[in-house]
Amino acid sequence: ATTTSAYTYLNYGWYGITTADADESGDFRWLAAISPGTSDMHIWLGTNDGLLGSPVITVAQVWANLQRMTARAFVAGAKRVFIATPISRVAAGSAGDTFNQSLSALIRAGVPRLGTNAYLFDYAAAPLLGATGAYSNSACFNDQIHLTNPGTGSCAGTKTGYSYLAQLFSDDLNMAD
């Protein structure tokens, strides 16, 4: 797809962050970066929540955290909020794909109810990234959790995992424009 608008990206990704960390920790750098009326917010969180041993957090609690983050972004003046589904990952027990698939179902059902300026970015619907066990494809995942680095690869044609995800992001963003 062709980019229809120019964007400035700020990545507030933190190693191992959970929705509870981003929503409740008081570290709202992401919120302070919103320029009222012009900023879009892309939220791609939730998969790390499924790895918590104690206390255990449910997919419903993760979805509630995502809803609060979305509401905060709109109050801060975000023009649009994009909520993404988690992709496949290895983990013990049901903490990996099972958790992510349950969370994806809640996100898919819930985003339309968040308003006309809330959008679903359904990365989990891309079989190379979201199918059960997709994490085992070393062309897309470098450690069965994180995507292969940007550049040339063989995950999707000549794209690496991150390059493929960037294309999905760009396509979704252009559809919203």
N, CA and C atoms as an extended XYZ file, in Angstrom:
531
Properties=species:S:1:pos:R:3:atomname:S:1:resname:S:1:resid:I:1 pbc="F F F"
N         0.835       -1.184        0.000 N   ALA     1
C         0.000        0.000        0.000 CA  ALA     1
C         0.878        1.245        0.000 C   ALA     1
N         0.331        2.315       -0.466 N   THR     2
C         1.040        3.578       -0.531 CA  THR     2
C         0.692        4.416        0.688 C   THR     2
N         1.700        5.030        1.286 N   THR     3
C         1.455        5.899        2.426 CA  THR     3
C         0.688        7.125        1.957 C   THR     3
N        -0.382        7.451        2.660 N   THR     4
C        -1.212        8.577        2.267 CA  THR     4
C        -0.934        9.823        3.098 C   THR     4
N        -0.245        9.688        4.207 N   SER     5
C         0.058       10.822        5.068 CA  SER     5
C         1.465       10.666        5.621 C   SER     5
N         2.052       11.773        6.050 N   ALA     6
C         3.356       11.745        6.707 CA  ALA     6
C         3.134       11.597        8.211 C   ALA     6
N         3.946       10.792        8.864 N   TYR     7
C         3.796       10.546       10.290 CA  TYR     7
C         5.138       10.648       10.989 C   TYR     7
N         5.101       11.067       12.235 N   THR     8
C         6.257       11.020       13.123 CA  THR     8
C         5.956        9.950       14.151 C   THR     8
N         6.877        9.016       14.335 N   TYR     9
C         6.647        7.894       15.241 CA  TYR     9
C         7.455        8.062       16.514 C   TYR     9
N         6.821        7.835       17.640 N   LEU    10
C         7.492        7.754       18.925 CA  LEU    10
C         7.212        6.362       19.467 C   LEU    10
N         8.239        5.614       19.770 N   ASN    11
C         8.065        4.259       20.271 CA  ASN    11
C         8.334        4.258       21.767 C   ASN    11
N         7.298        4.022       22.543 N   TYR    12
C         7.440        3.938       23.985 CA  TYR    12
C         7.387        2.490       24.445 C   TYR    12
N         7.977        1.611       23.662 N   GLY    13
C         8.044        0.211       24.048 CA  GLY    13
C         9.066        0.003       25.148 C   GLY    13
N         8.671       -0.762       26.135 N   TRP    14
C         9.575       -1.109       27.225 CA  TRP    14
C         9.695       -2.618       27.276 C   TRP    14
N        10.875       -3.084       27.603 N   TYR    15
C        11.116       -4.521       27.734 CA  TYR    15
C        10.208       -5.099       28.813 C   TYR    15
N         9.421       -6.085       28.444 N   GLY    16
C         8.604       -6.811       29.403 CA  GLY    16
C         7.411       -6.069       29.958 C   GLY    16
N         7.032       -4.935       29.376 N   ILE    17
C         5.929       -4.147       29.931 CA  ILE    17
C         4.597       -4.883       29.773 C   ILE    17
N         3.740       -4.658       30.740 N   THR    18
C         2.394       -5.226       30.710 CA  THR    18
C         1.389       -4.082       30.597 C   THR    18
N         0.142       -4.433       30.349 N   THR    19
C        -0.890       -3.394       30.295 CA  THR    19
C        -1.053       -2.750       31.664 C   THR    19
N        -0.888       -3.537       32.714 N   ALA    20
C        -0.987       -2.978       34.062 CA  ALA    20
C         0.120       -1.954       34.288 C   ALA    20
N         1.340       -2.251       33.818 N   ASP    21
C         2.447       -1.294       33.945 CA  ASP    21
C         2.105        0.010       33.235 C   ASP    21
N         1.641       -0.094       32.008 N   ALA    22
C         1.368        1.096       31.194 CA  ALA    22
C         0.148        1.856       31.690 C   ALA    22
N        -0.823        1.151       32.244 N   ASP    23
C        -2.075        1.776       32.652 CA  ASP    23
C        -2.037        2.278       34.089 C   ASP    23
N        -1.332        1.575       34.962 N   GLU    24
C        -1.452        1.868       36.382 CA  GLU    24
C        -0.166        2.334       37.053 C   GLU    24
N         0.957        2.278       36.365 N   SER    25
C         2.233        2.525       37.035 CA  SER    25
C         2.531        3.989       37.277 C   SER    25
N         1.804        4.873       36.648 N   GLY    26
C         2.090        6.287       36.787 CA  GLY    26
C         3.142        6.770       35.793 C   GLY    26
N         3.711        5.856       34.985 N   ASP    27
C         4.675        6.245       33.964 CA  ASP    27
C         3.901        6.490       32.678 C   ASP    27
N         3.440        7.713       32.521 N   PHE    28
C         2.564        8.035       31.400 CA  PHE    28
C         3.293        8.854       30.339 C   PHE    28
N         4.564        8.502       30.062 N   ARG    29
C         5.293        9.214       29.003 CA  ARG    29
C         4.522        9.158       27.694 C   ARG    29
N         3.896        8.026       27.438 N   TRP    30
C         3.138        7.856       26.208 CA  TRP    30
C         1.983        8.848       26.150 C   TRP    30
N         1.387        9.129       27.274 N   LEU    31
C         0.257       10.044       27.331 CA  LEU    31
C         0.715       11.487       27.126 C   LEU    31
N         1.854       11.841       27.695 N   ALA    32
C         2.380       13.195       27.568 CA  ALA    32
C         2.826       13.511       26.142 C   ALA    32
N         3.059       12.474       25.338 N   ALA    33
C         3.517       12.685       23.960 CA  ALA    33
C         2.381       13.019       22.993 C   ALA    33
N         1.154       12.929       23.449 N   ILE    34
C         0.005       13.195       22.576 CA  ILE    34
C        -0.151       14.692       22.350 C   ILE    34
N        -0.210       15.084       21.084 N   SER    35
C        -0.527       16.462       20.708 CA  SER    35
C        -2.023       16.506       20.411 C   SER    35
N        -2.799       17.202       21.239 N   PRO    36
C        -4.252       17.190       21.087 CA  PRO    36
C        -4.705       17.505       19.660 C   PRO    36
N        -5.587       16.643       19.165 N   GLY    37
C        -6.193       16.845       17.854 CA  GLY    37
C        -5.375       16.374       16.676 C   GLY    37
N        -4.102       16.050       16.903 N   THR    38
C        -3.268       15.630       15.773 CA  THR    38
C        -2.610       14.269       15.963 C   THR    38
N        -2.510       13.782       17.186 N   SER    39
C        -1.791       12.532       17.451 CA  SER    39
C        -2.686       11.308       17.330 C   SER    39
N        -2.101       10.275       16.770 N   ASP    40
C        -2.701        8.947       16.786 CA  ASP    40
C        -1.946        8.123       17.818 C   ASP    40
N        -2.627        7.209       18.460 N   MET    41
C        -2.003        6.338       19.450 CA  MET    41
C        -2.148        4.896       18.989 C   MET    41
N        -1.042        4.178       18.951 N   HIS    42
C        -1.039        2.766       18.575 CA  HIS    42
C        -0.683        1.975       19.819 C   HIS    42
N        -1.610        1.152       20.286 N   ILE    43
C        -1.383        0.354       21.487 CA  ILE    43
C        -1.244       -1.109       21.081 C   ILE    43
N        -0.067       -1.661       21.345 N   TRP    44
C         0.185       -3.078       21.053 CA  TRP    44
C         0.767       -3.700       22.308 C   TRP    44
N        -0.111       -4.032       23.225 N   LEU    45
C         0.251       -4.599       24.519 CA  LEU    45
C        -0.658       -5.767       24.838 C   LEU    45
N        -0.260       -6.562       25.815 N   GLY    46
C        -1.122       -7.628       26.316 CA  GLY    46
C        -0.441       -8.965       26.414 C   GLY    46
N         0.465       -9.252       25.492 N   THR    47
C         1.078      -10.575       25.481 CA  THR    47
C         1.914      -10.830       26.731 C   THR    47
N         2.596       -9.823       27.249 N   ASN    48
C         3.407      -10.025       28.453 CA  ASN    48
C         2.554      -10.246       29.691 C   ASN    48
N         1.332       -9.737       29.701 N   ASP    49
C         0.439       -9.966       30.826 CA  ASP    49
C         0.183      -11.449       31.036 C   ASP    49
N         0.130      -12.198       29.954 N   GLY    50
C        -0.128      -13.636       30.043 CA  GLY    50
C         1.004      -14.416       30.661 C   GLY    50
N         2.143      -13.785       30.849 N   LEU    51
C         3.302      -14.465       31.418 CA  LEU    51
C         3.420      -14.276       32.917 C   LEU    51
N         2.564      -13.452       33.477 N   LEU    52
C         2.645      -13.197       34.912 CA  LEU    52
C         2.350      -14.466       35.690 C   LEU    52
N         3.187      -14.782       36.642 N   GLY    53
C         2.969      -15.966       37.459 CA  GLY    53
C         2.046      -15.659       38.624 C   GLY    53
N         2.323      -14.576       39.322 N   SER    54
C         1.528      -14.217       40.478 CA  SER    54
C         1.617      -12.703       40.654 C   SER    54
N         0.568      -11.959       40.764 N   PRO    55
C        -0.784      -12.483       40.629 CA  PRO    55
C        -1.133      -12.768       39.177 C   PRO    55
N        -1.969      -13.723       38.976 N   VAL    56
C        -2.397      -14.072       37.630 CA  VAL    56
C        -3.394      -13.019       37.150 C   VAL    56
N        -3.218      -12.582       35.919 N   ILE    57
C        -4.130      -11.602       35.332 CA  ILE    57
C        -4.922      -12.305       34.227 C   ILE    57
N        -6.180      -11.999       34.139 N   THR    58
C        -7.031      -12.631       33.133 CA  THR    58
C        -7.063      -11.787       31.871 C   THR    58
N        -7.513      -12.400       30.778 N   VAL    59
C        -7.644      -11.636       29.533 CA  VAL    59
C        -8.660      -10.512       29.701 C   VAL    59
N        -9.687      -10.734       30.524 N   ALA    60
C       -10.681       -9.679       30.774 CA  ALA    60
C       -10.029       -8.486       31.476 C   ALA    60
N        -9.107       -8.742       32.403 N   GLN    61
C        -8.408       -7.646       33.080 CA  GLN    61
C        -7.499       -6.902       32.098 C   GLN    61
N        -6.842       -7.628       31.216 N   VAL    62
C        -5.989       -6.994       30.210 CA  VAL    62
C        -6.841       -6.106       29.306 C   VAL    62
N        -7.984       -6.625       28.869 N   TRP    63
C        -8.870       -5.827       28.020 CA  TRP    63
C        -9.346       -4.582       28.767 C   TRP    63
N        -9.659       -4.706       30.049 N   ALA    64
C       -10.073       -3.545       30.835 CA  ALA    64
C        -8.947       -2.508       30.890 C   ALA    64
N        -7.708       -2.955       31.045 N   ASN    65
C        -6.559       -2.042       31.039 CA  ASN    65
C        -6.442       -1.330       29.691 C   ASN    65
N        -6.612       -2.076       28.607 N   LEU    66
C        -6.530       -1.478       27.268 CA  LEU    66
C        -7.640       -0.443       27.054 C   LEU    66
N        -8.827       -0.736       27.574 N   GLN    67
C        -9.931        0.224       27.458 CA  GLN    67
C        -9.622        1.511       28.224 C   GLN    67
N        -9.046        1.374       29.427 N   ARG    68
C        -8.690        2.567       30.207 CA  ARG    68
C        -7.601        3.376       29.503 C   ARG    68
N        -6.627        2.691       28.925 N   MET    69
C        -5.572        3.395       28.194 CA  MET    69
C        -6.157        4.158       27.011 C   MET    69
N        -7.090        3.529       26.317 N   THR    70
C        -7.746        4.182       25.185 CA  THR    70
C        -8.504        5.420       25.643 C   THR    70
N        -9.251        5.291       26.720 N   ALA    71
C       -10.005        6.434       27.254 CA  ALA    71
C        -9.061        7.557       27.656 C   ALA    71
N        -7.940        7.214       28.305 N   ARG    72
C        -6.959        8.238       28.694 CA  ARG    72
C        -6.382        8.945       27.466 C   ARG    72
N        -6.110        8.174       26.424 N   ALA    73
C        -5.559        8.766       25.202 CA  ALA    73
C        -6.550        9.749       24.588 C   ALA    73
N        -7.820        9.389       24.560 N   PHE    74
C        -8.826       10.298       24.008 CA  PHE    74
C        -8.978       11.549       24.875 C   PHE    74
N        -8.959       11.399       26.193 N   VAL    75
C        -9.056       12.555       27.083 CA  VAL    75
C        -7.866       13.489       26.867 C   VAL    75
N        -6.684       12.913       26.597 N   ALA    76
C        -5.481       13.716       26.354 CA  ALA    76
C        -5.495       14.376       24.978 C   ALA    76
N        -6.481       14.016       24.143 N   GLY    77
C        -6.622       14.663       22.846 CA  GLY    77
C        -6.214       13.845       21.644 C   GLY    77
N        -5.973       12.543       21.825 N   ALA    78
C        -5.628       11.708       20.670 CA  ALA    78
C        -6.736       11.772       19.628 C   ALA    78
N        -6.331       11.900       18.380 N   LYS    79
C        -7.286       11.945       17.274 CA  LYS    79
C        -7.886       10.558       17.043 C   LYS    79
N        -7.004        9.546       17.028 N   ARG    80
C        -7.437        8.161       16.822 CA  ARG    80
C        -6.595        7.260       17.711 C   ARG    80
N        -7.172        6.113       18.092 N   VAL    81
C        -6.431        5.103       18.845 CA  VAL    81
C        -6.548        3.786       18.097 C   VAL    81
N        -5.394        3.186       17.849 N   PHE    82
C        -5.313        1.901       17.157 CA  PHE    82
C        -4.894        0.844       18.168 C   PHE    82
N        -5.715       -0.175       18.327 N   ILE    83
C        -5.410       -1.248       19.275 CA  ILE    83
C        -5.120       -2.510       18.464 C   ILE    83
N        -3.955       -3.095       18.731 N   ALA    84
C        -3.504       -4.256       17.951 CA  ALA    84
C        -3.652       -5.546       18.748 C   ALA    84
N        -3.937       -6.608       18.031 N   THR    85
C        -3.997       -7.935       18.636 CA  THR    85
C        -2.578       -8.484       18.797 C   THR    85
N        -2.358       -9.304       19.841 N   PRO    86
C        -1.037       -9.900       20.040 CA  PRO    86
C        -0.791      -11.033       19.047 C   PRO    86
N         0.484      -11.266       18.775 N   ILE    87
C         0.860      -12.336       17.840 CA  ILE    87
C         1.320      -13.563       18.626 C   ILE    87
N         1.604      -14.624       17.921 N   SER    88
C         2.015      -15.897       18.506 CA  SER    88
C         3.283      -15.730       19.339 C   SER    88
N         3.420      -16.530       20.375 N   ARG    89
C         4.660      -16.574       21.161 CA  ARG    89
C         4.714      -17.867       21.959 C   ARG    89
N         5.916      -18.326       22.192 N   VAL    90
C         6.115      -19.515       23.008 CA  VAL    90
C         6.029      -19.113       24.473 C   VAL    90
N         5.454      -19.964       25.281 N   ALA    91
C         5.397      -19.757       26.724 CA  ALA    91
C         4.918      -21.049       27.368 C   ALA    91
N         5.184      -21.179       28.635 N   ALA    92
C         4.767      -22.379       29.363 CA  ALA    92
C         3.255      -22.396       29.559 C   ALA    92
N         2.702      -23.580       29.558 N   GLY    93
C         1.273      -23.727       29.822 CA  GLY    93
C         0.418      -22.991       28.818 C   GLY    93
N        -0.591      -22.285       29.329 N   SER    94
C        -1.514      -21.573       28.440 CA  SER    94
C        -1.140      -20.109       28.295 C   SER    94
N         0.070      -19.741       28.713 N   ALA    95
C         0.448      -18.333       28.717 CA  ALA    95
C         0.808      -17.795       27.341 C   ALA    95
N         0.984      -18.631       26.353 N   GLY    96
C         1.387      -18.162       25.039 CA  GLY    96
C         0.209      -17.976       24.108 C   GLY    96
N         0.130      -18.843       23.108 N   ASP    97
C        -0.894      -18.688       22.075 CA  ASP    97
C        -2.319      -18.728       22.622 C   ASP    97
N        -2.599      -19.570       23.597 N   THR    98
C        -3.963      -19.669       24.120 CA  THR    98
C        -4.392      -18.335       24.732 C   THR    98
N        -3.534      -17.739       25.551 N   PHE    99
C        -3.826      -16.440       26.159 CA  PHE    99
C        -4.011      -15.390       25.071 C   PHE    99
N        -3.078      -15.343       24.127 N   ASN   100
C        -3.129      -14.324       23.076 CA  ASN   100
C        -4.363      -14.462       22.200 C   ASN   100
N        -4.762      -15.692       21.901 N   GLN   101
C        -5.961      -15.881       21.074 CA  GLN   101
C        -7.221      -15.452       21.818 C   GLN   101
N        -7.276      -15.724       23.113 N   SER   102
C        -8.425      -15.276       23.909 CA  SER   102
C        -8.459      -13.754       23.991 C   SER   102
N        -7.292      -13.143       24.188 N   LEU   103
C        -7.225      -11.681       24.228 CA  LEU   103
C        -7.596      -11.082       22.875 C   LEU   103
N        -7.114      -11.685       21.803 N   SER   104
C        -7.451      -11.185       20.460 CA  SER   104
C        -8.954      -11.197       20.233 C   SER   104
N        -9.633      -12.239       20.701 N   ALA   105
C       -11.089      -12.313       20.541 CA  ALA   105
C       -11.773      -11.152       21.273 C   ALA   105
N       -11.313      -10.841       22.493 N   LEU   106
C       -11.894       -9.711       23.227 CA  LEU   106
C       -11.604       -8.380       22.530 C   LEU   106
N       -10.392       -8.224       22.037 N   ILE   107
C       -10.041       -6.986       21.331 CA  ILE   107
C       -10.890       -6.823       20.081 C   ILE   107
N       -11.033       -7.900       19.310 N   ARG   108
C       -11.840       -7.830       18.080 CA  ARG   108
C       -13.285       -7.448       18.384 C   ARG   108
N       -13.839       -8.036       19.436 N   ALA   109
C       -15.230       -7.756       19.790 CA  ALA   109
C       -15.386       -6.377       20.419 C   ALA   109
N       -14.371       -5.926       21.146 N   GLY   110
C       -14.506       -4.707       21.919 CA  GLY   110
C       -14.143       -3.414       21.229 C   GLY   110
N       -13.185       -3.441       20.329 N   VAL   111
C       -12.739       -2.193       19.698 CA  VAL   111
C       -13.889       -1.447       19.016 C   VAL   111
N       -14.768       -2.110       18.282 N   PRO   112
C       -15.866       -1.354       17.643 CA  PRO   112
C       -16.754       -0.606       18.636 C   PRO   112
N       -16.788       -1.067       19.883 N   ARG   113
C       -17.627       -0.408       20.895 CA  ARG   113
C       -16.929        0.787       21.559 C   ARG   113
N       -15.661        1.039       21.206 N   LEU   114
C       -14.913        2.134       21.828 CA  LEU   114
C       -15.103        3.467       21.116 C   LEU   114
N       -15.837        3.462       20.030 N   GLY   115
C       -16.115        4.714       19.329 CA  GLY   115
C       -15.584        4.717       17.910 C   GLY   115
N       -15.990        5.726       17.165 N   THR   116
C       -15.651        5.781       15.746 CA  THR   116
C       -14.181        6.077       15.503 C   THR   116
N       -13.457        6.557       16.505 N   ASN   117
C       -12.041        6.856       16.323 CA  ASN   117
C       -11.131        5.812       16.943 C   ASN   117
N       -11.685        4.669       17.269 N   ALA   118
C       -10.895        3.527       17.748 CA  ALA   118
C       -10.863        2.492       16.627 C   ALA   118
N        -9.680        1.993       16.347 N   TYR   119
C        -9.494        1.085       15.211 CA  TYR   119
C        -8.789       -0.194       15.655 C   TYR   119
N        -9.153       -1.274       15.010 N   LEU   120
C        -8.529       -2.572       15.237 CA  LEU   120
C        -7.397       -2.785       14.237 C   LEU   120
N        -6.215       -3.099       14.725 N   PHE   121
C        -5.106       -3.563       13.891 CA  PHE   121
C        -4.945       -5.034       14.240 C   PHE   121
N        -5.427       -5.906       13.383 N   ASP   122
C        -5.515       -7.337       13.697 CA  ASP   122
C        -4.299       -8.104       13.183 C   ASP   122
N        -3.166       -7.912       13.859 N   TYR   123
C        -1.939       -8.614       13.472 CA  TYR   123
C        -2.088      -10.126       13.641 C   TYR   123
N        -2.883      -10.551       14.628 N   ALA   124
C        -3.066      -11.981       14.875 CA  ALA   124
C        -3.788      -12.678       13.719 C   ALA   124
N        -4.472      -11.913       12.880 N   ALA   125
C        -5.171      -12.506       11.737 CA  ALA   125
C        -4.221      -12.866       10.600 C   ALA   125
N        -2.993      -12.379       10.658 N   ALA   126
C        -1.989      -12.722        9.640 CA  ALA   126
C        -1.394      -14.082       10.023 C   ALA   126
N        -1.682      -15.147        9.268 N   PRO   127
C        -1.267      -16.492        9.676 CA  PRO   127
C         0.226      -16.635        9.977 C   PRO   127
N         1.074      -15.920        9.268 N   LEU   128
C         2.512      -16.045        9.516 CA  LEU   128
C         2.908      -15.513       10.891 C   LEU   128
N         2.082      -14.660       11.462 N   LEU   129
C         2.392      -14.073       12.760 CA  LEU   129
C         1.450      -14.518       13.867 C   LEU   129
N         0.206      -14.783       13.545 N   GLY   130
C        -0.782      -15.011       14.586 CA  GLY   130
C        -1.311      -16.418       14.742 C   GLY   130
N        -1.046      -17.291       13.790 N   ALA   131
C        -1.575      -18.653       13.887 CA  ALA   131
C        -0.939      -19.392       15.065 C   ALA   131
N        -1.659      -20.351       15.608 N   THR   132
C        -1.112      -21.170       16.686 CA  THR   132
C         0.210      -21.783       16.238 C   THR   132
N         1.244      -21.576       17.042 N   GLY   133
C         2.553      -22.125       16.731 CA  GLY   133
C         3.354      -21.341       15.709 C   GLY   133
N         2.844      -20.203       15.248 N   ALA   134
C         3.587      -19.406       14.258 CA  ALA   134
C         4.960      -19.019       14.792 C   ALA   134
N         5.084      -18.904       16.106 N   TYR   135
C         6.366      -18.541       16.719 CA  TYR   135
C         7.501      -19.489       16.359 C   TYR   135
N         7.177      -20.703       15.926 N   SER   136
C         8.217      -21.693       15.603 CA  SER   136
C         8.850      -21.454       14.231 C   SER   136
N         8.319      -20.514       13.460 N   ASN   137
C         8.876      -20.190       12.147 CA  ASN   137
C        10.045      -19.218       12.339 C   ASN   137
N        11.268      -19.731       12.227 N   SER   138
C        12.459      -18.907       12.493 CA  SER   138
C        12.680      -17.834       11.426 C   SER   138
N        11.977      -17.899       10.313 N   ALA   139
C        12.075      -16.831        9.321 CA  ALA   139
C        11.325      -15.582        9.793 C   ALA   139
N        10.362      -15.782       10.703 N   CYS   140
C         9.563      -14.672       11.212 CA  CYS   140
C         9.914      -14.303       12.654 C   CYS   140
N        10.265      -15.288       13.451 N   PHE   141
C        10.545      -15.078       14.875 CA  PHE   141
C        11.981      -15.484       15.172 C   PHE   141
N        12.754      -14.579       15.794 N   ASN   142
C        14.156      -14.917       16.042 CA  ASN   142
C        14.376      -15.696       17.330 C   ASN   142
N        13.430      -15.632       18.278 N   ASP   143
C        13.589      -16.346       19.547 CA  ASP   143
C        12.274      -16.950       20.027 C   ASP   143
N        11.340      -17.140       19.131 N   GLN   144
C        10.006      -17.662       19.387 CA  GLN   144
C         9.135      -16.697       20.208 C   GLN   144
N         9.620      -15.465       20.370 N   ILE   145
C         8.851      -14.407       21.036 CA  ILE   145
C         8.871      -13.148       20.190 C   ILE   145
N        10.069      -12.705       19.831 N   HIS   146
C        10.247      -11.457       19.094 CA  HIS   146
C        10.431      -11.729       17.606 C   HIS   146
N         9.975      -10.783       16.818 N   LEU   147
C        10.082      -10.923       15.364 CA  LEU   147
C        11.530      -10.733       14.902 C   LEU   147
N        11.832      -11.311       13.745 N   THR   148
C        13.158      -11.125       13.158 CA  THR   148
C        13.334       -9.652       12.800 C   THR   148
N        14.563       -9.179       12.886 N   ASN   149
C        14.885       -7.758       12.721 CA  ASN   149
C        14.490       -7.221       11.352 C   ASN   149
N        14.255       -5.896       11.277 N   PRO   150
C        13.923       -5.278        9.988 CA  PRO   150
C        15.017       -5.528        8.950 C   PRO   150
N        14.610       -5.515        7.704 N   GLY   151
C        15.546       -5.727        6.605 CA  GLY   151
C        15.001       -6.751        5.633 C   GLY   151
N        15.901       -7.480        5.014 N   THR   152
C        15.516       -8.489        4.043 CA  THR   152
C        15.515       -9.853        4.721 C   THR   152
N        14.511      -10.628        4.433 N   GLY   153
C        14.398      -11.951        5.026 CA  GLY   153
C        13.470      -12.816        4.221 C   GLY   153
N        12.939      -13.851        4.862 N   SER   154
C        12.071      -14.777        4.138 CA  SER   154
C        10.801      -15.110        4.910 C   SER   154
N        10.364      -14.232        5.805 N   CYS   155
C         9.131      -14.470        6.553 CA  CYS   155
C         7.916      -14.365        5.627 C   CYS   155
N         7.832      -13.268        4.922 N   ALA   156
C         6.734      -13.026        3.982 CA  ALA   156
C         7.359      -12.505        2.699 C   ALA   156
N         7.581      -13.382        1.756 N   GLY   157
C         8.298      -12.988        0.550 CA  GLY   157
C         9.732      -12.671        0.914 C   GLY   157
N        10.133      -11.427        0.732 N   THR   158
C        11.501      -11.018        1.067 CA  THR   158
C        11.539      -10.195        2.350 C   THR   158
N        10.483      -10.226        3.138 N   LYS   159
C        10.411       -9.433        4.358 CA  LYS   159
C        10.770      -10.267        5.598 C   LYS   159
N        11.365       -9.608        6.586 N   THR   160
C        11.573      -10.221        7.892 CA  THR   160
C        10.270      -10.109        8.674 C   THR   160
N        10.258      -10.639        9.883 N   GLY   161
C         9.064      -10.534       10.716 CA  GLY   161
C         8.660       -9.098       10.972 C   GLY   161
N         9.638       -8.254       11.401 N   TYR   162
C         9.310       -6.851       11.667 CA  TYR   162
C         8.959       -6.095       10.396 C   TYR   162
N         9.607       -6.406        9.301 N   SER   163
C         9.275       -5.734        8.041 CA  SER   163
C         7.856       -6.094        7.595 C   SER   163
N         7.472       -7.340        7.794 N   TYR   164
C         6.116       -7.777        7.474 CA  TYR   164
C         5.107       -7.064        8.373 C   TYR   164
N         5.403       -6.991        9.667 N   LEU   165
C         4.514       -6.293       10.590 CA  LEU   165
C         4.407       -4.814       10.213 C   LEU   165
N         5.517       -4.206        9.827 N   ALA   166
C         5.489       -2.798        9.407 CA  ALA   166
C         4.580       -2.611        8.199 C   ALA   166
N         4.586       -3.567        7.279 N   GLN   167
C         3.703       -3.481        6.115 CA  GLN   167
C         2.241       -3.601        6.542 C   GLN   167
N         1.952       -4.522        7.470 N   LEU   168
C         0.581       -4.657        7.973 CA  LEU   168
C         0.140       -3.363        8.658 C   LEU   168
N         1.024       -2.788        9.467 N   PHE   169
C         0.735       -1.523       10.153 CA  PHE   169
C         0.435       -0.424        9.138 C   PHE   169
N         1.284       -0.298        8.149 N   SER   170
C         1.112        0.725        7.113 CA  SER   170
C        -0.201        0.537        6.371 C   SER   170
N        -0.508       -0.697        6.017 N   ASP   171
C        -1.768       -0.975        5.321 CA  ASP   171
C        -2.964       -0.583        6.168 C   ASP   171
N        -2.935       -0.964        7.468 N   ASP   172
C        -4.044       -0.632        8.368 CA  ASP   172
C        -4.177        0.873        8.541 C   ASP   172
N        -3.046        1.540        8.708 N   LEU   173
C        -3.061        2.993        8.899 CA  LEU   173
C        -3.624        3.700        7.664 C   LEU   173
N        -3.226        3.231        6.494 N   ASN   174
C        -3.739        3.840        5.259 CA  ASN   174
C        -5.237        3.592        5.092 C   ASN   174
N        -5.711        2.433        5.543 N   MET   175
C        -7.157        2.158        5.474 CA  MET   175
C        -7.914        3.120        6.375 C   MET   175
N        -7.321        3.472        7.519 N   ALA   176
C        -7.969        4.387        8.460 CA  ALA   176
C        -7.968        5.818        7.922 C   ALA   176
N        -6.958        6.143        7.131 N   ASP   177
C        -6.897        7.487        6.542 CA  ASP   177
C        -7.974        7.592        5.498 C   ASP   177
